[in-house]
PDB file of N, CA and C in Angstrom:
ATOM      1  N   MET A   1      41.537-119.326 -27.805  1.00 72.00           N
ATOM      2  CA  MET A   1      42.648-118.654 -27.906  1.00 72.00           C
ATOM      3  C   MET A   1      43.223-117.466 -28.390  1.00 72.00           C
ATOM      4  N   ALA A   2      43.379-117.554 -29.747  1.00 70.00           N
ATOM      5  CA  ALA A   2      44.407-117.136 -30.748  1.00 70.00           C
ATOM      6  C   ALA A   2      43.423-115.679 -30.338  1.00 70.00           C
ATOM      7  N   ALA A   3      41.670-115.421 -31.100  1.00 69.00           N
ATOM      8  CA  ALA A   3      40.783-114.694 -30.456  1.00 69.00           C
ATOM      9  C   ALA A   3      41.830-113.214 -28.935  1.00 69.00           C
ATOM     10  N   ALA A   4      41.684-113.983 -28.365  1.00 74.00           N
ATOM     11  CA  ALA A   4      41.853-113.724 -27.038  1.00 74.00           C
ATOM     12  C   ALA A   4      43.395-112.906 -26.739  1.00 74.00           C
ATOM     13  N   ARG A   5      44.399-113.545 -27.744  1.00 76.00           N
ATOM     14  CA  ARG A   5      45.667-113.090 -28.449  1.00 76.00           C
ATOM     15  C   ARG A   5      45.985-111.917 -28.683  1.00 76.00           C
ATOM     16  N   CYS A   6      44.574-112.155 -29.522  1.00 68.00           N
ATOM     17  CA  CYS A   6      44.576-110.876 -30.755  1.00 68.00           C
ATOM     18  C   CYS A   6      44.103-109.540 -29.781  1.00 68.00           C
ATOM     19  N   GLY A   7      43.860-110.307 -29.130  1.00 69.00           N
ATOM     20  CA  GLY A   7      42.806-108.941 -27.969  1.00 69.00           C
ATOM     21  C   GLY A   7      41.012-108.341 -28.355  1.00 69.00           C
ATOM     22  N   THR A   8      40.761-109.517 -28.633  1.00 66.00           N
ATOM     23  CA  THR A   8      39.266-109.829 -29.022  1.00 66.00           C
ATOM     24  C   THR A   8      38.044-110.760 -29.315  1.00 66.00           C
ATOM     25  N   ALA A   9      37.367-110.556 -28.959  1.00 66.00           N
ATOM     26  CA  ALA A   9      35.978-111.766 -28.599  1.00 66.00           C
ATOM     27  C   ALA A   9      35.582-112.197 -29.786  1.00 66.00           C
ATOM     28  N   LEU A  10      34.572-113.374 -29.603  1.00 63.00           N
ATOM     29  CA  LEU A  10      33.804-113.836 -30.851  1.00 63.00           C
ATOM     30  C   LEU A  10      32.631-113.823 -30.113  1.00 63.00           C
ATOM     31  N   GLY A  11      32.437-113.572 -29.493  1.00 64.00           N
ATOM     32  CA  GLY A  11      30.664-113.465 -29.343  1.00 64.00           C
ATOM     33  C   GLY A  11      29.896-113.964 -30.515  1.00 64.00           C
ATOM     34  N   GLY A  12      29.828-113.002 -31.511  1.00 64.00           N
ATOM     35  CA  GLY A  12      29.268-112.500 -32.614  1.00 64.00           C
ATOM     36  C   GLY A  12      28.903-114.263 -33.229  1.00 64.00           C
ATOM     37  N   GLY A  13      30.219-115.509 -32.878  1.00 69.00           N
ATOM     38  CA  GLY A  13      30.535-115.614 -33.560  1.00 69.00           C
ATOM     39  C   GLY A  13      32.019-116.578 -34.060  1.00 69.00           C
ATOM     40  N   GLY A  14      31.848-117.631 -34.801  1.00 78.00           N
ATOM     41  CA  GLY A  14      34.035-117.675 -34.493  1.00 78.00           C
ATOM     42  C   GLY A  14      34.599-117.972 -36.636  1.00 78.00           C
ATOM     43  N   TRP A  15      35.638-117.591 -36.812  1.00 82.00           N
ATOM     44  CA  TRP A  15      35.592-117.674 -37.960  1.00 82.00           C
ATOM     45  C   TRP A  15      36.639-119.325 -38.192  1.00 82.00           C
ATOM     46  N   MET A  16      36.284-119.930 -39.204  1.00 90.00           N
ATOM     47  CA  MET A  16      37.625-120.624 -40.113  1.00 90.00           C
ATOM     48  C   MET A  16      38.800-119.814 -40.653  1.00 90.00           C
ATOM     49  N   VAL A  17      39.228-119.596 -40.753  1.00 91.00           N
ATOM     50  CA  VAL A  17      40.897-119.468 -41.200  1.00 91.00           C
ATOM     51  C   VAL A  17      41.319-120.649 -42.272  1.00 91.00           C
ATOM     52  N   GLY A  18      41.913-120.901 -42.854  1.00 94.00           N
ATOM     53  CA  GLY A  18      42.626-121.754 -43.758  1.00 94.00           C
ATOM     54  C   GLY A  18      43.595-121.973 -45.224  1.00 94.00           C
ATOM     55  N   ASP A  19      43.635-122.798 -45.865  1.00 95.00           N
ATOM     56  CA  ASP A  19      44.027-122.414 -47.089  1.00 95.00           C
ATOM     57  C   ASP A  19      43.061-123.666 -48.243  1.00 95.00           C
ATOM     58  N   ASN A  20      42.306-124.363 -47.845  1.00 95.00           N
ATOM     59  CA  ASN A  20      42.341-125.908 -48.539  1.00 95.00           C
ATOM     60  C   ASN A  20      40.831-124.968 -48.443  1.00 95.00           C
ATOM     61  N   PRO A  21      40.072-124.994 -50.218  1.00 95.00           N
ATOM     62  CA  PRO A  21      38.600-124.263 -49.616  1.00 95.00           C
ATOM     63  C   PRO A  21      37.257-125.442 -49.293  1.00 95.00           C
ATOM     64  N   VAL A  22      37.891-126.906 -49.769  1.00 94.00           N
ATOM     65  CA  VAL A  22      37.272-127.917 -49.324  1.00 94.00           C
ATOM     66  C   VAL A  22      36.727-127.973 -47.721  1.00 94.00           C
ATOM     67  N   ASN A  23      37.915-128.549 -46.696  1.00 94.00           N
ATOM     68  CA  ASN A  23      38.437-128.732 -46.037  1.00 94.00           C
ATOM     69  C   ASN A  23      38.355-127.720 -44.895  1.00 94.00           C
ATOM     70  N   ASP A  24      38.890-126.844 -45.035  1.00 94.00           N
ATOM     71  CA  ASP A  24      39.038-124.902 -44.195  1.00 94.00           C
ATOM     72  C   ASP A  24      37.210-123.788 -44.479  1.00 94.00           C
ATOM     73  N   SER A  25      37.488-123.482 -45.729  1.00 94.00           N
ATOM     74  CA  SER A  25      36.113-122.735 -46.482  1.00 94.00           C
ATOM     75  C   SER A  25      35.128-123.952 -46.156  1.00 94.00           C
ATOM     76  N   GLY A  26      35.025-124.865 -47.162  1.00 92.00           N
ATOM     77  CA  GLY A  26      33.388-125.867 -46.902  1.00 92.00           C
ATOM     78  C   GLY A  26      33.145-125.970 -45.252  1.00 92.00           C
ATOM     79  N   GLY A  27      35.311-126.632 -44.143  1.00 92.00           N
ATOM     80  CA  GLY A  27      34.454-127.099 -43.553  1.00 92.00           C
ATOM     81  C   GLY A  27      33.381-126.530 -42.428  1.00 92.00           C
ATOM     82  N   GLY A  28      34.571-124.831 -42.154  1.00 92.00           N
ATOM     83  CA  GLY A  28      34.114-123.714 -41.297  1.00 92.00           C
ATOM     84  C   GLY A  28      32.257-123.253 -41.726  1.00 92.00           C
ATOM     85  N   ARG A  29      32.213-123.281 -43.511  1.00 91.00           N
ATOM     86  CA  ARG A  29      30.247-123.501 -43.313  1.00 91.00           C
ATOM     87  C   ARG A  29      29.578-124.241 -43.333  1.00 91.00           C
ATOM     88  N   SER A  30      30.149-125.492 -43.344  1.00 91.00           N
ATOM     89  CA  SER A  30      28.467-126.248 -42.785  1.00 91.00           C
ATOM     90  C   SER A  30      29.122-126.327 -41.300  1.00 91.00           C
ATOM     91  N   ALA A  31      29.671-125.959 -40.024  1.00 89.00           N
ATOM     92  CA  ALA A  31      29.804-125.288 -39.075  1.00 89.00           C
ATOM     93  C   ALA A  31      29.483-124.729 -38.539  1.00 89.00           C
ATOM     94  N   GLY A  32      28.673-123.526 -39.355  1.00 87.00           N
ATOM     95  CA  GLY A  32      27.961-121.902 -39.324  1.00 87.00           C
ATOM     96  C   GLY A  32      29.628-121.139 -39.773  1.00 87.00           C
ATOM     97  N   LEU A  33      30.132-121.213 -39.344  1.00 88.00           N
ATOM     98  CA  LEU A  33      31.077-119.619 -38.721  1.00 88.00           C
ATOM     99  C   LEU A  33      31.733-119.232 -40.852  1.00 88.00           C
ATOM    100  N   SER A  34      31.983-118.256 -40.450  1.00 87.00           N
ATOM    101  CA  SER A  34      32.848-116.977 -40.918  1.00 87.00           C
ATOM    102  C   SER A  34      34.522-117.595 -41.780  1.00 87.00           C
ATOM    103  N   THR A  35      34.314-118.015 -43.286  1.00 92.00           N
ATOM    104  CA  THR A  35      35.889-117.899 -43.542  1.00 92.00           C
ATOM    105  C   THR A  35      36.429-117.077 -43.827  1.00 92.00           C
ATOM    106  N   ILE A  36      37.374-117.789 -43.702  1.00 93.00           N
ATOM    107  CA  ILE A  36      38.813-116.530 -45.019  1.00 93.00           C
ATOM    108  C   ILE A  36      39.743-117.247 -45.263  1.00 93.00           C
ATOM    109  N   TRP A  37      39.573-117.268 -46.724  1.00 95.00           N
ATOM    110  CA  TRP A  37      41.195-118.157 -47.156  1.00 95.00           C
ATOM    111  C   TRP A  37      41.898-117.548 -47.400  1.00 95.00           C
ATOM    112  N   ILE A  38      43.132-118.310 -47.046  1.00 96.00           N
ATOM    113  CA  ILE A  38      43.836-118.567 -47.916  1.00 96.00           C
ATOM    114  C   ILE A  38      45.032-118.042 -48.834  1.00 96.00           C
ATOM    115  N   SER A  39      44.818-117.127 -49.818  1.00 95.00           N
ATOM    116  CA  SER A  39      44.482-117.336 -51.109  1.00 95.00           C
ATOM    117  C   SER A  39      46.659-117.589 -51.361  1.00 95.00           C
ATOM    118  N   ASP A  40      46.706-117.613 -51.207  1.00 93.00           N
ATOM    119  CA  ASP A  40      48.585-117.699 -51.285  1.00 93.00           C
ATOM    120  C   ASP A  40      48.952-117.625 -53.477  1.00 93.00           C
ATOM    121  N   ASP A  41      48.328-116.343 -53.435  1.00 90.00           N
ATOM    122  CA  ASP A  41      48.008-116.200 -55.476  1.00 90.00           C
ATOM    123  C   ASP A  41      47.712-117.249 -56.010  1.00 90.00           C
ATOM    124  N   ARG A  42      46.826-118.065 -55.384  1.00 94.00           N
ATOM    125  CA  ARG A  42      45.905-119.346 -56.303  1.00 94.00           C
ATOM    126  C   ARG A  42      43.880-118.768 -56.154  1.00 94.00           C
ATOM    127  N   SER A  43      44.364-119.719 -57.842  1.00 94.00           N
ATOM    128  CA  SER A  43      42.287-118.540 -58.060  1.00 94.00           C
ATOM    129  C   SER A  43      41.279-120.031 -57.260  1.00 94.00           C
ATOM    130  N   TRP A  44      40.667-119.195 -56.577  1.00 94.00           N
ATOM    131  CA  TRP A  44      38.940-120.181 -56.275  1.00 94.00           C
ATOM    132  C   TRP A  44      38.744-121.582 -57.075  1.00 94.00           C
ATOM    133  N   PRO A  45      38.581-122.692 -56.772  1.00 94.00           N
ATOM    134  CA  PRO A  45      38.003-123.155 -57.832  1.00 94.00           C
ATOM    135  C   PRO A  45      36.069-123.456 -57.767  1.00 94.00           C
ATOM    136  N   PRO A  46      36.364-122.992 -59.413  1.00 93.00           N
ATOM    137  CA  PRO A  46      34.983-122.506 -59.819  1.00 93.00           C
ATOM    138  C   PRO A  46      33.812-123.033 -59.533  1.00 93.00           C
ATOM    139  N   HIS A  47      33.897-123.844 -58.780  1.00 93.00           N
ATOM    140  CA  HIS A  47      32.448-125.498 -58.919  1.00 93.00           C
ATOM    141  C   HIS A  47      32.012-125.500 -57.067  1.00 93.00           C
ATOM    142  N   ILE A  48      33.310-124.467 -56.369  1.00 91.00           N
ATOM    143  CA  ILE A  48      32.933-124.467 -54.850  1.00 91.00           C
ATOM    144  C   ILE A  48      32.476-123.229 -54.396  1.00 91.00           C
ATOM    145  N   PRO A  49      31.357-122.835 -53.771  1.00 92.00           N
ATOM    146  CA  PRO A  49      31.201-122.006 -52.829  1.00 92.00           C
ATOM    147  C   PRO A  49      32.558-121.244 -51.730  1.00 92.00           C
ATOM    148  N   GLY A  50      32.621-119.880 -52.958  1.00 92.00           N
ATOM    149  CA  GLY A  50      33.312-119.230 -51.930  1.00 92.00           C
ATOM    150  C   GLY A  50      33.645-118.678 -50.960  1.00 92.00           C
ATOM    151  N   PRO A  51      34.819-118.766 -50.027  1.00 93.00           N
ATOM    152  CA  PRO A  51      34.889-118.015 -48.567  1.00 93.00           C
ATOM    153  C   PRO A  51      34.620-116.450 -48.366  1.00 93.00           C
ATOM    154  N   TYR A  52      33.153-116.239 -47.242  1.00 90.00           N
ATOM    155  CA  TYR A  52      33.446-114.895 -46.835  1.00 90.00           C
ATOM    156  C   TYR A  52      34.126-113.884 -47.193  1.00 90.00           C
ATOM    157  N   ARG A  53      35.844-114.445 -46.474  1.00 92.00           N
ATOM    158  CA  ARG A  53      36.999-113.093 -47.204  1.00 92.00           C
ATOM    159  C   ARG A  53      37.535-113.794 -47.854  1.00 92.00           C
ATOM    160  N   THR A  54      38.563-113.166 -48.955  1.00 94.00           N
ATOM    161  CA  THR A  54      39.596-114.151 -48.804  1.00 94.00           C
ATOM    162  C   THR A  54      40.852-113.179 -48.635  1.00 94.00           C
ATOM    163  N   ALA A  55      42.559-113.683 -47.894  1.00 95.00           N
ATOM    164  CA  ALA A  55      43.097-112.826 -47.217  1.00 95.00           C
ATOM    165  C   ALA A  55      44.538-113.981 -48.933  1.00 95.00           C
ATOM    166  N   PRO A  56      46.198-112.865 -48.625  1.00 95.00           N
ATOM    167  CA  PRO A  56      47.354-112.899 -49.593  1.00 95.00           C
ATOM    168  C   PRO A  56      47.848-114.075 -47.998  1.00 95.00           C
ATOM    169  N   HIS A  57      48.166-114.050 -47.094  1.00 95.00           N
ATOM    170  CA  HIS A  57      48.833-114.344 -46.380  1.00 95.00           C
ATOM    171  C   HIS A  57      47.795-114.382 -45.190  1.00 95.00           C
ATOM    172  N   ALA A  58      49.177-115.356 -44.117  1.00 93.00           N
ATOM    173  CA  ALA A  58      48.562-115.345 -42.789  1.00 93.00           C
ATOM    174  C   ALA A  58      47.709-114.281 -42.566  1.00 93.00           C
ATOM    175  N   ARG A  59      48.373-113.302 -42.640  1.00 93.00           N
ATOM    176  CA  ARG A  59      49.303-112.195 -41.938  1.00 93.00           C
ATOM    177  C   ARG A  59      47.444-111.169 -41.765  1.00 93.00           C
ATOM    178  N   ALA A  60      47.670-111.334 -43.376  1.00 94.00           N
ATOM    179  CA  ALA A  60      46.209-110.504 -44.024  1.00 94.00           C
ATOM    180  C   ALA A  60      44.605-110.890 -43.216  1.00 94.00           C
ATOM    181  N   ALA A  61      44.766-112.362 -43.258  1.00 91.00           N
ATOM    182  CA  ALA A  61      43.617-113.421 -42.689  1.00 91.00           C
ATOM    183  C   ALA A  61      43.640-112.632 -40.934  1.00 91.00           C
ATOM    184  N   ILE A  62      44.199-112.129 -40.385  1.00 87.00           N
ATOM    185  CA  ILE A  62      44.120-112.275 -39.160  1.00 87.00           C
ATOM    186  C   ILE A  62      44.168-110.567 -38.882  1.00 87.00           C
ATOM    187  N   ASP A  63      44.520-109.448 -39.525  1.00 88.00           N
ATOM    188  CA  ASP A  63      43.618-108.225 -40.431  1.00 88.00           C
ATOM    189  C   ASP A  63      42.681-107.674 -40.251  1.00 88.00           C
ATOM    190  N   LEU A  64      42.190-108.624 -40.678  1.00 87.00           N
ATOM    191  CA  LEU A  64      40.555-109.117 -41.527  1.00 87.00           C
ATOM    192  C   LEU A  64      39.715-109.557 -40.258  1.00 87.00           C
ATOM    193  N   SER A  65      40.108-109.995 -39.672  1.00 81.00           N
ATOM    194  CA  SER A  65      39.490-110.861 -38.484  1.00 81.00           C
ATOM    195  C   SER A  65      39.002-109.570 -37.259  1.00 81.00           C
ATOM    196  N   LEU A  66      40.142-109.213 -37.316  1.00 80.00           N
ATOM    197  CA  LEU A  66      40.258-108.081 -36.332  1.00 80.00           C
ATOM    198  C   LEU A  66      39.131-106.959 -36.860  1.00 80.00           C
ATOM    199  N   LEU A  67      39.782-106.867 -37.966  1.00 82.00           N
ATOM    200  CA  LEU A  67      38.939-105.080 -38.459  1.00 82.00           C
ATOM    201  C   LEU A  67      37.181-106.170 -38.307  1.00 82.00           C
ATOM    202  N   HIS A  68      37.026-106.568 -38.487  1.00 73.00           N
ATOM    203  CA  HIS A  68      35.688-107.141 -38.290  1.00 73.00           C
ATOM    204  C   HIS A  68      34.840-107.247 -37.784  1.00 73.00           C
ATOM    205  N   SER A  69      36.319-107.516 -36.509  1.00 67.00           N
ATOM    206  CA  SER A  69      35.042-108.499 -34.926  1.00 67.00           C
ATOM    207  C   SER A  69      35.045-105.831 -34.289  1.00 67.00           C
ATOM    208  N   ALA A  70      36.213-105.136 -34.293  1.00 60.00           N
ATOM    209  CA  ALA A  70      36.076-104.369 -33.951  1.00 60.00           C
ATOM    210  C   ALA A  70      34.599-103.451 -34.856  1.00 60.00           C
ATOM    211  N   HIS A  71      34.860-104.317 -35.751  1.00 58.00           N
ATOM    212  CA  HIS A  71      33.137-103.310 -36.399  1.00 58.00           C
ATOM    213  C   HIS A  71      32.242-103.960 -35.560  1.00 58.00           C
ATOM    214  N   HIS A  72      32.144-105.020 -36.034  1.00 55.00           N
ATOM    215  CA  HIS A  72      30.934-106.003 -34.996  1.00 55.00           C
ATOM    216  C   HIS A  72      31.081-105.456 -33.516  1.00 55.00           C
ATOM    217  N   ALA A  73      31.761-105.574 -33.027  1.00 54.00           N
ATOM    218  CA  ALA A  73      31.507-104.342 -31.715  1.00 54.00           C
ATOM    219  C   ALA A  73      31.082-103.343 -31.453  1.00 54.00           C
ATOM    220  N   ARG A  74      31.067-102.183 -32.876  1.00 55.00           N
ATOM    221  CA  ARG A  74      30.885-101.164 -32.124  1.00 55.00           C
ATOM    222  C   ARG A  74      29.651-101.066 -32.809  1.00 55.00           C
ATOM    223  N   THR A  75      28.699-101.906 -34.076  1.00 54.00           N
ATOM    224  CA  THR A  75      28.117-101.577 -34.381  1.00 54.00           C
ATOM    225  C   THR A  75      26.884-102.547 -33.290  1.00 54.00           C
ATOM    226  N   THR A  76      27.277-103.353 -32.488  1.00 52.00           N
ATOM    227  CA  THR A  76      26.300-104.124 -31.186  1.00 52.00           C
ATOM    228  C   THR A  76      26.594-103.170 -30.474  1.00 52.00           C
ATOM    229  N   THR A  77      26.887-102.864 -30.151  1.00 52.00           N
ATOM    230  CA  THR A  77      26.981-101.781 -29.107  1.00 52.00           C
ATOM    231  C   THR A  77      26.413-100.653 -28.380  1.00 52.00           C
TER     232      THR A  77
END
């Protein structure tokens, strides 16, 4: 639903966006999703595999996912 409201589709897979390294990024990665961590000026814990992308706040995370979706659509059509 979020992708549709942003005017994009998730045909190439989905995203997990969140601020918790273990529950959000780790859970998303375990489910086979690309992950965007909302850092809120925090450092990533060194003992946890990193996210696909990092954003400082939610709006930047949305922009990153839309940019990736637009790029993916151009390269797969």
